[in-house]
mmCIF file with all atom_site columns, C-alpha atoms in Angstrom:
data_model
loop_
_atom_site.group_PDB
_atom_site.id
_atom_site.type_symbol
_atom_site.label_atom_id
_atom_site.label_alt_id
_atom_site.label_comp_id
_atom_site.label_asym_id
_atom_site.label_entity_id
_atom_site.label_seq_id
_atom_site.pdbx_PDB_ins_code
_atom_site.Cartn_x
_atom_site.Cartn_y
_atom_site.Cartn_z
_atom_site.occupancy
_atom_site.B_iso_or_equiv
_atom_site.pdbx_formal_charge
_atom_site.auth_seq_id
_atom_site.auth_comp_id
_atom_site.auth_asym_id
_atom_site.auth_atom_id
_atom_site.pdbx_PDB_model_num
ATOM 1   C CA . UNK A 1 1   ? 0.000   0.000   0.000   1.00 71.00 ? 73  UNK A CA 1
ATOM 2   C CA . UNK A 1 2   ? 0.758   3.353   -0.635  1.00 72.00 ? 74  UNK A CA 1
ATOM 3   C CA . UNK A 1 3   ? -0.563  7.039   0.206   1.00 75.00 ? 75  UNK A CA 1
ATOM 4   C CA . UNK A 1 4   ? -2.567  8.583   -2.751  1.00 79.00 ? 76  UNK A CA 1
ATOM 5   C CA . UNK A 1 5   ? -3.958  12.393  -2.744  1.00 76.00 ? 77  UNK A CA 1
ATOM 6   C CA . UNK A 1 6   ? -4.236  14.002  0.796   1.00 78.00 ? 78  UNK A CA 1
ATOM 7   C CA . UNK A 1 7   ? -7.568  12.532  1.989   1.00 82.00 ? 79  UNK A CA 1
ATOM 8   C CA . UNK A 1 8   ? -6.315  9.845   3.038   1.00 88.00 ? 80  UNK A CA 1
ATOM 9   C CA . UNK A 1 9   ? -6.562  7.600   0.061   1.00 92.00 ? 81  UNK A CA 1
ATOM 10  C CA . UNK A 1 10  ? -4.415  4.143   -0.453  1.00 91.00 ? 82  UNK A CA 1
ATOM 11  C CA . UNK A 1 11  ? -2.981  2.577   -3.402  1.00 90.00 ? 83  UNK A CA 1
ATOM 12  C CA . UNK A 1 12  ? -3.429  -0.659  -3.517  1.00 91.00 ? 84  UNK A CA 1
ATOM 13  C CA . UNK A 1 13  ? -1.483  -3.721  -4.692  1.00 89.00 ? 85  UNK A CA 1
ATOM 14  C CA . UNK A 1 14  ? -4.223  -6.383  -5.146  1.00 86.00 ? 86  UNK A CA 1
ATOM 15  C CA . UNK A 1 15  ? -2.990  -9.736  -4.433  1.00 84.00 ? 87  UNK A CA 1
ATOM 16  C CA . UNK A 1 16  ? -6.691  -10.733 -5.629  1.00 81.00 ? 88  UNK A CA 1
ATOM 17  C CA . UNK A 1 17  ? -8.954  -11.771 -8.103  1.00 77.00 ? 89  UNK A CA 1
ATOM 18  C CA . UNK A 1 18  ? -11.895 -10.406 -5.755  1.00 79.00 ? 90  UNK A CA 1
ATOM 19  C CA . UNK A 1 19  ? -12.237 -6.968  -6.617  1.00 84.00 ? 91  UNK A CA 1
ATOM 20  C CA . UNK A 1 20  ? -15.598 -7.072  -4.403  1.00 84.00 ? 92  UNK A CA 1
ATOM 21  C CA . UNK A 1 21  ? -13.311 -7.296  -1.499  1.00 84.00 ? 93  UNK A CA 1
ATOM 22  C CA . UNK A 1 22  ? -12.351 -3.507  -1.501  1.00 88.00 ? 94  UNK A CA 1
ATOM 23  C CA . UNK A 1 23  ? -16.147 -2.610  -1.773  1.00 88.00 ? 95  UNK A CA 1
ATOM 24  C CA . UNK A 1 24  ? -17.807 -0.142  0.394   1.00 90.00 ? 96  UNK A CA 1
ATOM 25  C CA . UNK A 1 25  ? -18.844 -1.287  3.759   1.00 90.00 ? 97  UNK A CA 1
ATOM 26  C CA . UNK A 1 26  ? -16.349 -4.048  3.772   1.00 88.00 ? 98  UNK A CA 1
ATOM 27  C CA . UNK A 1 27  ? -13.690 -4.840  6.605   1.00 88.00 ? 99  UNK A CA 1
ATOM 28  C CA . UNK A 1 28  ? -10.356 -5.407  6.023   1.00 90.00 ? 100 UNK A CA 1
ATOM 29  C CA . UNK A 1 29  ? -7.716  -5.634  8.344   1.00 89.00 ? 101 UNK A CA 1
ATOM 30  C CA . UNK A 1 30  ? -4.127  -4.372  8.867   1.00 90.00 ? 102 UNK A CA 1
ATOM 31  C CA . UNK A 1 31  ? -2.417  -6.700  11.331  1.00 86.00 ? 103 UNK A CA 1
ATOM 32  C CA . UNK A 1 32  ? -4.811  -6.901  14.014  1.00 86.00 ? 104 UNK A CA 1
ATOM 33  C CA . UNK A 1 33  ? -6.481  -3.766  13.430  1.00 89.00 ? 105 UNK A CA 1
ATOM 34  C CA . UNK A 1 34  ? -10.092 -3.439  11.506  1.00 90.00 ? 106 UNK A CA 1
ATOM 35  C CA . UNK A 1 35  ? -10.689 -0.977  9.403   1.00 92.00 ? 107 UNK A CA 1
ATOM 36  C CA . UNK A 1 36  ? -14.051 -0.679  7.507   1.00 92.00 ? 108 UNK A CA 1
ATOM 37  C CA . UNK A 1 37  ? -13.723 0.590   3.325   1.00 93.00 ? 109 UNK A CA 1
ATOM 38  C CA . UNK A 1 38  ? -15.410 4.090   2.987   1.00 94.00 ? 110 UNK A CA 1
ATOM 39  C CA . UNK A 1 39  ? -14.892 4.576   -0.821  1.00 93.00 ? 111 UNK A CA 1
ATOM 40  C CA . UNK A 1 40  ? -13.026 2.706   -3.556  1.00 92.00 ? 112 UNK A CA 1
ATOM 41  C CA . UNK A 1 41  ? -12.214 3.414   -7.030  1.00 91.00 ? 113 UNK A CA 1
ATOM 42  C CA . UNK A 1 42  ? -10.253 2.267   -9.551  1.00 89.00 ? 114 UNK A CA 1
ATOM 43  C CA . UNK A 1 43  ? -6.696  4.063   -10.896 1.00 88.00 ? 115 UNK A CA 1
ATOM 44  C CA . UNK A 1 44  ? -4.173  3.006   -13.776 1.00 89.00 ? 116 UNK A CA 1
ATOM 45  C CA . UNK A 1 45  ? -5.528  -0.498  -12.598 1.00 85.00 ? 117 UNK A CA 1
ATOM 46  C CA . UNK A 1 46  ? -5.311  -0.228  -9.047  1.00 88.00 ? 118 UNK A CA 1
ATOM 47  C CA . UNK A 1 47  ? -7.566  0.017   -6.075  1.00 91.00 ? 119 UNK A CA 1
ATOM 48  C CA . UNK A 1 48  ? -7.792  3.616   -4.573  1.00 92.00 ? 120 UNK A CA 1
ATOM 49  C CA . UNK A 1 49  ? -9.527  2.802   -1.142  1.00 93.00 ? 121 UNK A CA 1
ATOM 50  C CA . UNK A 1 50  ? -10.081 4.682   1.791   1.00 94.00 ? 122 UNK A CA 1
ATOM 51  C CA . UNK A 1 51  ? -10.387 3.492   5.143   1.00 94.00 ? 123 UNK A CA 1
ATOM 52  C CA . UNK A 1 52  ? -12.357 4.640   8.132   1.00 94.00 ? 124 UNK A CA 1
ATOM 53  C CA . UNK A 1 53  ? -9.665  6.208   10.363  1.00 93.00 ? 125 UNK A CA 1
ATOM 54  C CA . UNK A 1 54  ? -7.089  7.222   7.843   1.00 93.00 ? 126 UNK A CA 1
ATOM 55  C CA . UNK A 1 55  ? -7.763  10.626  7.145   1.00 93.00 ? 127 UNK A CA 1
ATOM 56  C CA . UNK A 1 56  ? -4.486  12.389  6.110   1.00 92.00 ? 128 UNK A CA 1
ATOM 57  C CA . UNK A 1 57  ? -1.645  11.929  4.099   1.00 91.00 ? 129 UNK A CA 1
ATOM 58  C CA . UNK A 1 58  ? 0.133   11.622  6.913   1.00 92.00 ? 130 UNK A CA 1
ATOM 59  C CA . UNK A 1 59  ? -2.339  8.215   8.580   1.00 91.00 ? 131 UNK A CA 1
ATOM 60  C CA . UNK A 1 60  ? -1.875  7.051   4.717   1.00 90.00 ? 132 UNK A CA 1
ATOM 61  C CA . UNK A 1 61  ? 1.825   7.055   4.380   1.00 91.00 ? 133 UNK A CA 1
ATOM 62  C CA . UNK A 1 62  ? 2.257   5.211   7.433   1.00 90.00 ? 134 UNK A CA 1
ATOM 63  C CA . UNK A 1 63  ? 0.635   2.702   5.876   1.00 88.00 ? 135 UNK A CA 1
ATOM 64  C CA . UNK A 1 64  ? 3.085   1.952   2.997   1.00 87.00 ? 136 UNK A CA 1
ATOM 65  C CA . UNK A 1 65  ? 4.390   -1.267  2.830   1.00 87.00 ? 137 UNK A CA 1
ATOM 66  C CA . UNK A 1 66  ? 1.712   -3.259  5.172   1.00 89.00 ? 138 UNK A CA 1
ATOM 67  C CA . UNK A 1 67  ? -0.926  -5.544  4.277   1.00 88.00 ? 139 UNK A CA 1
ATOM 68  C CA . UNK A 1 68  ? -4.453  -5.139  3.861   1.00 87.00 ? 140 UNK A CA 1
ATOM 69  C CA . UNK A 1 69  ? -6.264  -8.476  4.453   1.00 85.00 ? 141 UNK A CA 1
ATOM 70  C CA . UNK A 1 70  ? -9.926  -9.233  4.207   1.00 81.00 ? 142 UNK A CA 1
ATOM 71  C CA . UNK A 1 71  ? -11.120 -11.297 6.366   1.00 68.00 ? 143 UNK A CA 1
ATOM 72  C CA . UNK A 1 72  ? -11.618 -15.015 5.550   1.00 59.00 ? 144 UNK A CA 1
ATOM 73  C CA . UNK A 1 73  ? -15.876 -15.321 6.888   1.00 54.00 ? 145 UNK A CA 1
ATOM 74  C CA . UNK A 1 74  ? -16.588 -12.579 3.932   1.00 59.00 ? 146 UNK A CA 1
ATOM 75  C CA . UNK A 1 75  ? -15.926 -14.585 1.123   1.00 65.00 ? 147 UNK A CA 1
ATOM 76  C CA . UNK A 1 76  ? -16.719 -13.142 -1.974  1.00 68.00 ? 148 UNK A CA 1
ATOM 77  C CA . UNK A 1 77  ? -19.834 -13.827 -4.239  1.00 74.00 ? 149 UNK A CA 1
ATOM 78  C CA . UNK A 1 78  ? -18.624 -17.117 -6.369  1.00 77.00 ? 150 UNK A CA 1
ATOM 79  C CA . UNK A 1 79  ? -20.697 -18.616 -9.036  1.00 80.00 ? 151 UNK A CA 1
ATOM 80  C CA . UNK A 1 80  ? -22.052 -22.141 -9.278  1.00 80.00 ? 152 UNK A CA 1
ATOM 81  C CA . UNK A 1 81  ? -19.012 -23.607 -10.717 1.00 79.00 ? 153 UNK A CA 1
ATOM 82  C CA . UNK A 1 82  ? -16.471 -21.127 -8.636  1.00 83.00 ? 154 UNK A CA 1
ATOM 83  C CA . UNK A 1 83  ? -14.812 -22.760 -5.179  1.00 86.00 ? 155 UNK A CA 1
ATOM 84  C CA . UNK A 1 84  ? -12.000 -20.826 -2.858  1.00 83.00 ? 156 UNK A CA 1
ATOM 85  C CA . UNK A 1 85  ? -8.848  -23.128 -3.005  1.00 84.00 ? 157 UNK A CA 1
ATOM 86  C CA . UNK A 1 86  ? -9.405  -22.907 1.173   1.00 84.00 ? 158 UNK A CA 1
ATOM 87  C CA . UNK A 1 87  ? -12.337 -25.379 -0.054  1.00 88.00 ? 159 UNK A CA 1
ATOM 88  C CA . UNK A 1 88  ? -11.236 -27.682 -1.745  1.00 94.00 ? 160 UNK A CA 1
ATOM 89  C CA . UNK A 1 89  ? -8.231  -28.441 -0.046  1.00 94.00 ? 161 UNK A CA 1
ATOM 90  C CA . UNK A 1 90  ? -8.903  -31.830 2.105   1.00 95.00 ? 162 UNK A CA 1
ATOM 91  C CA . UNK A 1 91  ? -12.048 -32.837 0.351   1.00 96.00 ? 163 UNK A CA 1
ATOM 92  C CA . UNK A 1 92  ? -12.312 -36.539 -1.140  1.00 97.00 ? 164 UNK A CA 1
ATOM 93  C CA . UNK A 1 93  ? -11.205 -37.512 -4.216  1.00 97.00 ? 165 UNK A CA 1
ATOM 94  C CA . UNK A 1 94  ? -12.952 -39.960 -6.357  1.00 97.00 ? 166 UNK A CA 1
ATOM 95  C CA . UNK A 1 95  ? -13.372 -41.014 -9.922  1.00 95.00 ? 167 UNK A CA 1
ATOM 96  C CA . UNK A 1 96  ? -16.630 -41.214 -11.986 1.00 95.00 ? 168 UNK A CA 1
ATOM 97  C CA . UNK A 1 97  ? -16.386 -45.578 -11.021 1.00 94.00 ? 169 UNK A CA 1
ATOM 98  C CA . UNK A 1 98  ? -16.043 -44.580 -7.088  1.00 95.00 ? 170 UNK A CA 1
ATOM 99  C CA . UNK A 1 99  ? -12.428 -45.407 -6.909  1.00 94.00 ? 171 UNK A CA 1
ATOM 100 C CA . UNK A 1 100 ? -10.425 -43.169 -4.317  1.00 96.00 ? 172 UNK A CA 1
ATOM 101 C CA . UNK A 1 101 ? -7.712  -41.681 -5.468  1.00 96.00 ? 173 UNK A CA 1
ATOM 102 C CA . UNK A 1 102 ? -7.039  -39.955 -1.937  1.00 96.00 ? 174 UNK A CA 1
ATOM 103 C CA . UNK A 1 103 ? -7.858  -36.065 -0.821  1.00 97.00 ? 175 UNK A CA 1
ATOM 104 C CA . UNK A 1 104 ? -7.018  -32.955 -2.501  1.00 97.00 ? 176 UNK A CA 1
ATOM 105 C CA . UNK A 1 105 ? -3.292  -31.853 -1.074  1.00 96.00 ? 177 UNK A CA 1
ATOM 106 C CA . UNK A 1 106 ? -3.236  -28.639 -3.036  1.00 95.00 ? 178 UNK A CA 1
ATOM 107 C CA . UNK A 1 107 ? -4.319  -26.455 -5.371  1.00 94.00 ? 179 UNK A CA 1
ATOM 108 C CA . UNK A 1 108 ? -1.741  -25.109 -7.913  1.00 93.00 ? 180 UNK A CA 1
ATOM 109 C CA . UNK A 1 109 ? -2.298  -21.683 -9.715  1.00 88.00 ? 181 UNK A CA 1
ATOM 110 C CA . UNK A 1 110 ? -0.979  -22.192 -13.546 1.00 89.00 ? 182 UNK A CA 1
ATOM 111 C CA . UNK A 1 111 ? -1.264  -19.713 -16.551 1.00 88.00 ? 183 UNK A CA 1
ATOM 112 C CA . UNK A 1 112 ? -4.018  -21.929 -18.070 1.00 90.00 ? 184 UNK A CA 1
ATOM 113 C CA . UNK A 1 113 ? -6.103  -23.234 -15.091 1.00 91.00 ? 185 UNK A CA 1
ATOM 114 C CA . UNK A 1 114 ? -5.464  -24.103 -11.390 1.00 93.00 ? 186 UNK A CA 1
ATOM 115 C CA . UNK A 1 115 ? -4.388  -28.200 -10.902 1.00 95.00 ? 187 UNK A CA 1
ATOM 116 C CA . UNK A 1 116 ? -5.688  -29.969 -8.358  1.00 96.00 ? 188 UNK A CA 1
ATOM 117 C CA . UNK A 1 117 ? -2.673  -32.235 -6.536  1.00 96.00 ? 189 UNK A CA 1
ATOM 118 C CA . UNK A 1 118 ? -4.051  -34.997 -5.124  1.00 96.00 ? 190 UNK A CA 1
ATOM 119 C CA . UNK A 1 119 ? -0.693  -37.107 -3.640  1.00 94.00 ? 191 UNK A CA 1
ATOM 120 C CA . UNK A 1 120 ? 1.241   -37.875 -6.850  1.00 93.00 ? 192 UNK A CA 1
ATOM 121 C CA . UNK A 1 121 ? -1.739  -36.955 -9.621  1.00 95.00 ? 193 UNK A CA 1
ATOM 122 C CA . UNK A 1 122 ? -2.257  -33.525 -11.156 1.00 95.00 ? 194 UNK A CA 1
ATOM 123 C CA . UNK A 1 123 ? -5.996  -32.832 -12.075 1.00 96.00 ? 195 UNK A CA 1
ATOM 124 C CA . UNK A 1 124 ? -6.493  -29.647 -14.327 1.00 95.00 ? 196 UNK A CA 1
ATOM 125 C CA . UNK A 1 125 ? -9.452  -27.967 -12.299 1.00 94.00 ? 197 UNK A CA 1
ATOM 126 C CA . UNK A 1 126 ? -11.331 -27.677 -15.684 1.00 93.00 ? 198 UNK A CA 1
ATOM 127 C CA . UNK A 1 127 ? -15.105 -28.939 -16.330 1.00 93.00 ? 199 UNK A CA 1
ATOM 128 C CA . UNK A 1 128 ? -13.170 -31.608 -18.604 1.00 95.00 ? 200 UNK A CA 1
ATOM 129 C CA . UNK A 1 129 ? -11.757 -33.874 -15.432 1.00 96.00 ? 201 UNK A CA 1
ATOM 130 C CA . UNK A 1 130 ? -13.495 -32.065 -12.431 1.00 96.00 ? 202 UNK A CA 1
ATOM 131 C CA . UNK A 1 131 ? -17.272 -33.370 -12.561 1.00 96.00 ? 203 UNK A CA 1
ATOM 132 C CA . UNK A 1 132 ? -18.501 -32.795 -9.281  1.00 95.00 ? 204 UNK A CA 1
ATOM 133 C CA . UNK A 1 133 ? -17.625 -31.023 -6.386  1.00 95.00 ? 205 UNK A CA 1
ATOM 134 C CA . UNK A 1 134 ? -19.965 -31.241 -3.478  1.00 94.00 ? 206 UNK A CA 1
ATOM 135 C CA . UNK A 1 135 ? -18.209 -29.407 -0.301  1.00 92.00 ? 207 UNK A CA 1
ATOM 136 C CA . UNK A 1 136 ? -21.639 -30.615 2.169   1.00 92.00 ? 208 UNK A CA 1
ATOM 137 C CA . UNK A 1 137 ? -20.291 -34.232 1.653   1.00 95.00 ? 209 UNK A CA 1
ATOM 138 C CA . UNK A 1 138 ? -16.571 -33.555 1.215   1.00 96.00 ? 210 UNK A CA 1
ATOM 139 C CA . UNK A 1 139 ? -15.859 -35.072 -1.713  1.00 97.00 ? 211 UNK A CA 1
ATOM 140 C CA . UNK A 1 140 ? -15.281 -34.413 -5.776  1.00 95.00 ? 212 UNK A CA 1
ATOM 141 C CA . UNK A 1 141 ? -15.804 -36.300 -8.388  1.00 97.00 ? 213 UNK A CA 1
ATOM 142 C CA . UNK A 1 142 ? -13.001 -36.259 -11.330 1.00 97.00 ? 214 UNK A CA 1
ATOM 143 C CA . UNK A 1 143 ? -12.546 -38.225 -14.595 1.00 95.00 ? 215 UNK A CA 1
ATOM 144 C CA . UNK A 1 144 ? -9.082  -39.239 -15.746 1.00 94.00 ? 216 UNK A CA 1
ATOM 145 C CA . UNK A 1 145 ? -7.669  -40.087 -18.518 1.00 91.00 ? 217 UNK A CA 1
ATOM 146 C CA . UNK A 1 146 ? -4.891  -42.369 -19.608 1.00 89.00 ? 218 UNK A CA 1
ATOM 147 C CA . UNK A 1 147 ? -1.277  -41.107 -18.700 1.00 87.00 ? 219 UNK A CA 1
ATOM 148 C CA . UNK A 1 148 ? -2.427  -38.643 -15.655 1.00 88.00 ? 220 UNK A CA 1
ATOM 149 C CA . UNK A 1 149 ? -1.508  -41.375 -12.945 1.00 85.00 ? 221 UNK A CA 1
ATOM 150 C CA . UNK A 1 150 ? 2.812   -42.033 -12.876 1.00 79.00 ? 222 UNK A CA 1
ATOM 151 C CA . UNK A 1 151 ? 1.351   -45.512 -12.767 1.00 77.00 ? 223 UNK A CA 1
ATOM 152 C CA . UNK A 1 152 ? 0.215   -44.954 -16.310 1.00 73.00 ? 224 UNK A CA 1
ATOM 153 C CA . UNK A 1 153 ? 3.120   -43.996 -17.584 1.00 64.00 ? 225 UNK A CA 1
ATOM 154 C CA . UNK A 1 154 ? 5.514   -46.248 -19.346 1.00 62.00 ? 226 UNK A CA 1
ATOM 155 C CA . UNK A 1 155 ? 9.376   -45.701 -18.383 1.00 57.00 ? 227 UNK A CA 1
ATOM 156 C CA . UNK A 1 156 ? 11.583  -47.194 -20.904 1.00 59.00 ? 228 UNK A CA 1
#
């Protein structure tokens, strides 16, 4: 973060694909301390927010450097087919047949898609291989091909 103007106003660096997080009314948090998002607008692609409390240039320019966190129990609106990695991490694996393949280890962010890791198998989190994800019974359903498994794959 970063002072902007003399109201007050922060720059921020989103580290984000929730825009909605910076929205008016919201809290966020800078180490232990709340602070509740009066205004935000957008600048050369950036957040300009300003937080109840921080007033002057001086409050923002103290600020430079810190972290502004939102706070995990406001999760942002997702659609149907949208999950927070925090989700899916843990839940049951299982193919389209019912076999386990184990739980969900990680979730790896890639150019083209996230992967799921599930022990030694990467699962492209794409409609493709990821059928069904049902976080009220822990589990998701995937479909793999040939050659996804080590197992599958011939070493000559």
């Amino acid at each position: 973060m970063g002072a902007f103007g003399i109201r007050g106003q922060v720059k921020v660096e989103p580290m984000t694909d929730f825009m909605e997080r910076f929205g008016k009314g919201r809290k966020l948090w800078i180490g232990d301390d709340p602070y509740t998002v009066e205004t935000c607008s957008m600048h050369k692609g950036r957040p300009l927010v300003k937080l109840s409390g921080i007033d002057t240039i001086d409050a923002a320019e103290k600020l430079q450097w810190t972290y502004l966190e939102s706070a995990t129990r406001q999760k942002p609106i997702l659609e149907e087919d949208e999950f927070m990695t925090e989700d899916l991490i843990g839940l049951r694996v299982v193919t389209e047949s019912g076999e386990l393949l184990g739980k969900v280890d990680d979730v790896q962010s890639f150019p083209a898609h996230d992967t799921l890791i599930v022990g030694t198998i990467m699962i492209p989190a794409v409609k493709a291989f990821v059928k069904d994800v049902d976080l009220a019974s822990g589990q998701l359903v995937v479909c793999l091909i040939p050659g996804m498994r080590p197992e599958d794959v011939d070493v000559e």
